[in-house]
Backbone as JSON, one array per atom type, in Angstrom:
{
  "sequence": "MLVSAVPILASVNSAETIAFYTGKLDFTFHSEWDGYLIFSKDDIALHFWPTTDPDIPKHTGCYINVNKVEQLYQLYEPLGVIHPNGKLAEMPWGMRQFSILDNNGNIIHFGESIENKV",
  "N": [[26.6, -13.55, 21.9], [28.28, -14.26, 19.72], [28.27, -17.02, 17.5], [29.42, -19.1, 15.89], [32.51, -20.07, 14.25], [34.41, -20.13, 11.24], [37.19, -21.64, 10.2], [39.59, -20.57, 7.8], [41.78, -21.96, 5.81], [44.95, -22.47, 4.1], [45.42, -23.88, 0.85], [47.46, -25.77, -1.25], [47.02, -27.48, -3.3], [44.18, -28.29, -4.81], [42.88, -30.75, -5.59], [44.33, -32.69, -4.13], [43.8, -31.79, -1.54], [41.04, -32.13, -1.36], [40.93, -34.93, -1.61], [42.36, -35.67, 0.72], [40.83, -34.6, 2.9], [38.3, -35.75, 2.51], [38.84, -38.48, 2.13], [40.63, -39.28, 4.2], [39.99, -37.88, 6.62], [37.27, -37.96, 6.68], [35.52, -35.86, 6.04], [32.84, -33.99, 4.55], [32.75, -32.94, 1.25], [31.78, -29.91, -0.17], [31.86, -27.77, -2.12], [33.71, -26.22, -4.81], [35.13, -23.27, -5.82], [36.79, -21.5, -8.07], [39.15, -22.62, -6.97], [38.67, -22.24, -4.27], [37.71, -23.99, -1.46], [35.15, -25.85, 0.26], [34.29, -27.59, 3.13], [32.68, -29.91, 5.44], [32.03, -31.42, 8.64], [30.1, -33.05, 10.92], [29.21, -30.51, 13.08], [31.11, -28.76, 12.2], [32.75, -26.54, 10.0], [35.11, -26.15, 7.41], [37.05, -24.03, 5.44], [39.0, -23.42, 2.51], [41.5, -21.53, 0.93], [43.09, -20.95, -2.21], [46.6, -21.23, -2.78], [49.85, -20.7, -4.18], [52.12, -20.78, -2.8], [53.95, -22.87, -0.93], [54.88, -22.51, 1.65], [53.1, -21.03, 3.17], [50.84, -22.58, 4.3], [52.29, -23.96, 6.22], [52.48, -22.31, 8.32], [50.01, -21.92, 9.38], [46.89, -22.83, 10.94], [44.33, -24.46, 12.91], [42.07, -24.79, 15.72], [40.0, -27.29, 16.88], [37.3, -27.89, 18.84], [36.16, -30.8, 20.42], [34.12, -33.67, 21.3], [34.66, -36.84, 22.82], [37.43, -37.21, 22.26], [39.45, -39.12, 22.46], [38.41, -41.31, 21.07], [38.25, -40.2, 18.49], [40.97, -39.77, 18.04], [41.83, -42.46, 17.93], [40.7, -43.19, 15.51], [42.08, -41.58, 13.65], [44.84, -41.98, 14.1], [45.92, -44.45, 12.96], [46.05, -43.67, 10.32], [48.27, -42.22, 9.74], [48.41, -39.45, 10.02], [48.87, -37.97, 12.27], [50.53, -35.35, 13.93], [54.07, -35.27, 14.36], [54.82, -34.35, 16.93], [52.41, -34.32, 18.16], [50.87, -36.2, 19.6], [48.14, -37.73, 21.42], [47.42, -36.11, 24.4], [47.26, -34.77, 27.77], [46.92, -31.38, 28.35], [48.43, -28.46, 29.9], [46.64, -26.37, 29.87], [44.17, -27.35, 30.34], [43.05, -29.1, 28.48], [42.54, -32.14, 26.7], [44.22, -33.27, 24.06], [45.11, -33.72, 20.55], [47.14, -33.44, 17.59], [47.1, -32.91, 14.05], [48.74, -32.97, 10.84], [47.8, -31.66, 7.79], [47.54, -32.42, 4.24], [48.63, -30.16, 3.11], [50.22, -28.98, 4.98], [49.07, -27.52, 6.98], [48.35, -27.21, 10.45], [46.17, -28.93, 12.58], [44.49, -28.88, 15.53], [42.82, -31.01, 17.74], [40.7, -30.95, 20.43], [39.49, -31.71, 23.73], [37.8, -30.65, 26.6], [39.25, -31.23, 29.73], [38.08, -30.78, 32.13], [35.37, -31.25, 31.74], [35.14, -33.94, 31.71], [33.97, -36.87, 33.27]],
  "CA": [[26.39, -13.0, 20.6], [28.97, -15.04, 18.7], [27.67, -18.34, 17.38], [30.4, -20.07, 15.4], [33.57, -19.54, 13.42], [34.83, -21.03, 10.18], [38.59, -21.44, 9.82], [39.91, -20.54, 6.37], [43.17, -22.39, 5.73], [45.54, -22.42, 2.76], [45.54, -25.13, 0.1], [48.36, -25.66, -2.38], [46.56, -28.38, -4.36], [42.76, -28.56, -4.55], [42.54, -32.17, -5.72], [44.91, -33.41, -3.0], [43.1, -31.37, -0.33], [39.74, -32.82, -1.39], [41.19, -36.35, -1.31], [42.78, -35.81, 2.12], [39.75, -34.33, 3.86], [37.2, -36.7, 2.34], [39.32, -39.85, 2.23], [41.28, -39.59, 5.47], [39.34, -37.29, 7.8], [35.84, -38.22, 6.56], [34.75, -34.63, 5.89], [32.02, -33.9, 3.34], [33.14, -31.87, 0.34], [30.58, -29.23, -0.64], [32.01, -27.05, -3.38], [34.96, -25.57, -5.18], [34.91, -22.1, -6.67], [38.11, -20.93, -8.38], [40.13, -23.13, -6.02], [38.19, -22.07, -2.89], [37.08, -25.26, -1.09], [34.3, -25.85, 1.45], [34.06, -28.92, 3.71], [32.07, -29.95, 6.77], [31.91, -32.7, 9.36], [29.26, -32.76, 12.08], [28.87, -29.08, 13.11], [32.33, -28.01, 11.88], [33.01, -26.21, 8.6], [36.46, -25.69, 7.08], [37.2, -23.47, 4.11], [40.4, -23.35, 2.06], [41.77, -20.63, -0.18], [44.22, -21.47, -2.97], [47.88, -20.51, -2.81], [50.94, -21.4, -4.84], [53.26, -20.7, -1.88], [53.85, -23.99, 0.0], [55.27, -22.14, 3.01], [51.99, -20.41, 3.9], [50.14, -23.51, 5.19], [53.16, -24.4, 7.3], [52.37, -21.31, 9.39], [48.6, -21.71, 9.72], [46.2, -23.97, 11.52], [43.13, -24.13, 13.68], [41.76, -25.63, 16.88], [38.62, -27.77, 16.82], [36.82, -28.5, 20.08], [35.44, -32.04, 20.13], [33.88, -34.6, 22.4], [35.21, -38.16, 22.48], [38.72, -36.97, 21.6], [40.22, -40.37, 22.39], [37.83, -42.09, 19.98], [38.69, -39.57, 17.25], [42.4, -40.07, 17.91], [41.95, -43.86, 17.51], [40.35, -43.25, 14.09], [43.06, -40.88, 12.82], [46.22, -42.41, 14.35], [46.42, -45.43, 11.98], [46.12, -43.09, 8.98], [49.55, -41.55, 9.57], [48.23, -38.0, 9.92], [49.18, -37.32, 13.56], [51.76, -34.54, 13.94], [55.11, -35.98, 15.14], [54.79, -33.89, 18.32], [51.01, -34.06, 18.47], [50.14, -37.37, 20.11], [47.1, -37.45, 22.4], [48.0, -35.8, 25.71], [46.6, -33.75, 28.58], [47.69, -30.14, 28.29], [48.29, -27.66, 31.12], [45.52, -25.42, 29.75], [42.91, -28.02, 30.65], [42.51, -29.82, 27.33], [43.14, -33.38, 26.23], [44.23, -32.96, 22.64], [46.12, -34.22, 19.63], [47.28, -32.56, 16.43], [47.42, -33.53, 12.77], [49.18, -32.15, 9.72], [47.09, -32.05, 6.58], [48.36, -32.58, 3.04], [49.23, -28.88, 2.76], [51.11, -28.55, 6.06], [48.29, -26.88, 8.04], [48.2, -28.01, 11.66], [44.83, -28.88, 13.15], [44.44, -29.44, 16.88], [41.51, -31.49, 18.18], [40.78, -31.0, 21.87], [38.31, -31.87, 24.59], [38.05, -30.13, 27.93], [39.46, -32.23, 30.77], [37.15, -30.44, 33.21], [34.04, -31.78, 31.43], [35.18, -35.4, 31.82], [33.52, -37.41, 34.57]],
  "C": [[27.04, -13.82, 19.5], [28.43, -16.46, 18.69], [28.66, -19.39, 16.92], [31.45, -19.35, 14.57], [33.93, -20.58, 12.37], [36.29, -20.73, 9.83], [38.75, -21.45, 8.3], [41.41, -20.78, 6.27], [43.66, -22.34, 4.28], [45.63, -23.82, 2.16], [46.45, -24.91, -1.1], [47.94, -26.56, -3.55], [45.12, -28.8, -4.05], [42.43, -30.04, -4.57], [43.09, -32.98, -4.54], [44.22, -33.04, -1.69], [41.73, -32.04, -0.25], [39.93, -34.28, -1.02], [41.55, -36.56, 0.16], [41.59, -35.66, 3.07], [38.58, -35.29, 3.71], [37.66, -38.13, 2.6], [39.92, -40.22, 3.57], [40.49, -39.1, 6.67], [37.82, -37.42, 7.77], [35.0, -36.94, 6.6], [33.92, -34.74, 4.61], [32.5, -32.71, 2.53], [31.87, -31.25, -0.24], [30.78, -28.53, -1.98], [33.43, -26.53, -3.55], [34.61, -24.43, -6.12], [36.24, -21.41, -6.86], [39.17, -21.35, -7.37], [39.76, -22.98, -4.56], [37.35, -23.29, -2.54], [36.26, -25.12, 0.18], [34.01, -27.29, 1.85], [33.27, -28.79, 5.01], [32.13, -31.36, 7.33], [31.2, -32.37, 10.66], [28.9, -31.27, 12.04], [30.06, -28.18, 12.75], [32.4, -27.76, 10.38], [34.47, -25.76, 8.48], [36.44, -25.18, 5.65], [38.69, -23.38, 3.79], [40.5, -22.39, 0.88], [43.01, -21.14, -0.9], [45.45, -20.58, -2.86], [48.88, -21.36, -3.58], [52.19, -21.42, -3.97], [53.15, -21.81, -0.84], [54.26, -23.65, 1.43], [54.1, -21.58, 3.82], [51.26, -21.41, 4.8], [50.98, -23.99, 6.36], [53.12, -23.45, 8.49], [50.93, -21.03, 9.78], [48.02, -22.98, 10.3], [44.96, -23.52, 12.23], [42.97, -25.12, 14.82], [40.29, -26.01, 16.8], [38.29, -28.44, 18.15], [35.93, -29.69, 19.73], [34.98, -32.68, 21.43], [34.36, -35.96, 21.91], [36.53, -38.04, 21.73], [39.53, -38.25, 21.47], [39.71, -41.25, 21.25], [38.26, -41.52, 18.62], [40.16, -39.84, 16.99], [42.6, -41.51, 17.4], [41.59, -44.03, 16.03], [41.47, -42.68, 13.21], [44.49, -41.41, 12.96], [46.71, -43.44, 13.32], [46.59, -44.86, 10.57], [47.41, -42.32, 8.72], [49.45, -40.04, 9.45], [48.57, -37.25, 11.21], [50.52, -36.58, 13.45], [52.8, -35.28, 14.78], [55.15, -35.58, 16.62], [53.36, -33.69, 18.82], [50.22, -35.25, 18.96], [49.15, -36.94, 21.2], [47.72, -37.25, 23.78], [47.13, -34.78, 26.43], [47.51, -32.53, 28.64], [47.45, -29.31, 29.55], [47.16, -26.64, 31.05], [44.17, -26.1, 29.85], [42.26, -28.75, 29.49], [43.26, -31.13, 27.14], [43.07, -33.26, 24.71], [45.28, -33.74, 21.87], [46.11, -33.3, 18.41], [47.6, -33.38, 15.18], [48.04, -32.49, 11.84], [48.4, -32.62, 8.5], [48.05, -32.12, 5.4], [49.09, -31.31, 2.64], [50.3, -28.44, 3.76], [50.4, -27.76, 7.14], [48.26, -27.79, 9.25], [46.78, -27.82, 12.19], [44.88, -29.6, 14.49], [43.0, -29.84, 17.17], [41.58, -31.64, 19.69], [39.44, -31.11, 22.56], [38.68, -31.39, 25.99], [38.2, -31.27, 28.94], [38.44, -32.02, 31.89], [35.77, -31.02, 32.99], [34.0, -33.29, 31.55], [34.76, -35.82, 33.22], [34.19, -38.73, 34.82]]
}
């Protein structure tokens, strides 16, 4: 029954969030409405709501399932966005994943199932 989900994360600065997601992560920016931002990349959509509290994004994040996680890691690693404890690794829950911190402090995990690898 469920088809997809759209994470809604916090943004403390619209202009910096647009620059980060379009310039570093290669997302497409679609619109801004009173500080509410909408982005997409491939089949993934991310939305952001505005906040003036910089602590909120430090406690939020999302998990994005991907294929070719190693290739994606190689694209993002030189950009300095990888979380200090989020280097590419195999996790005990059956995922090979890495994590980034965005310009706001949101954590985003990118993972690929180890079981699907041949």
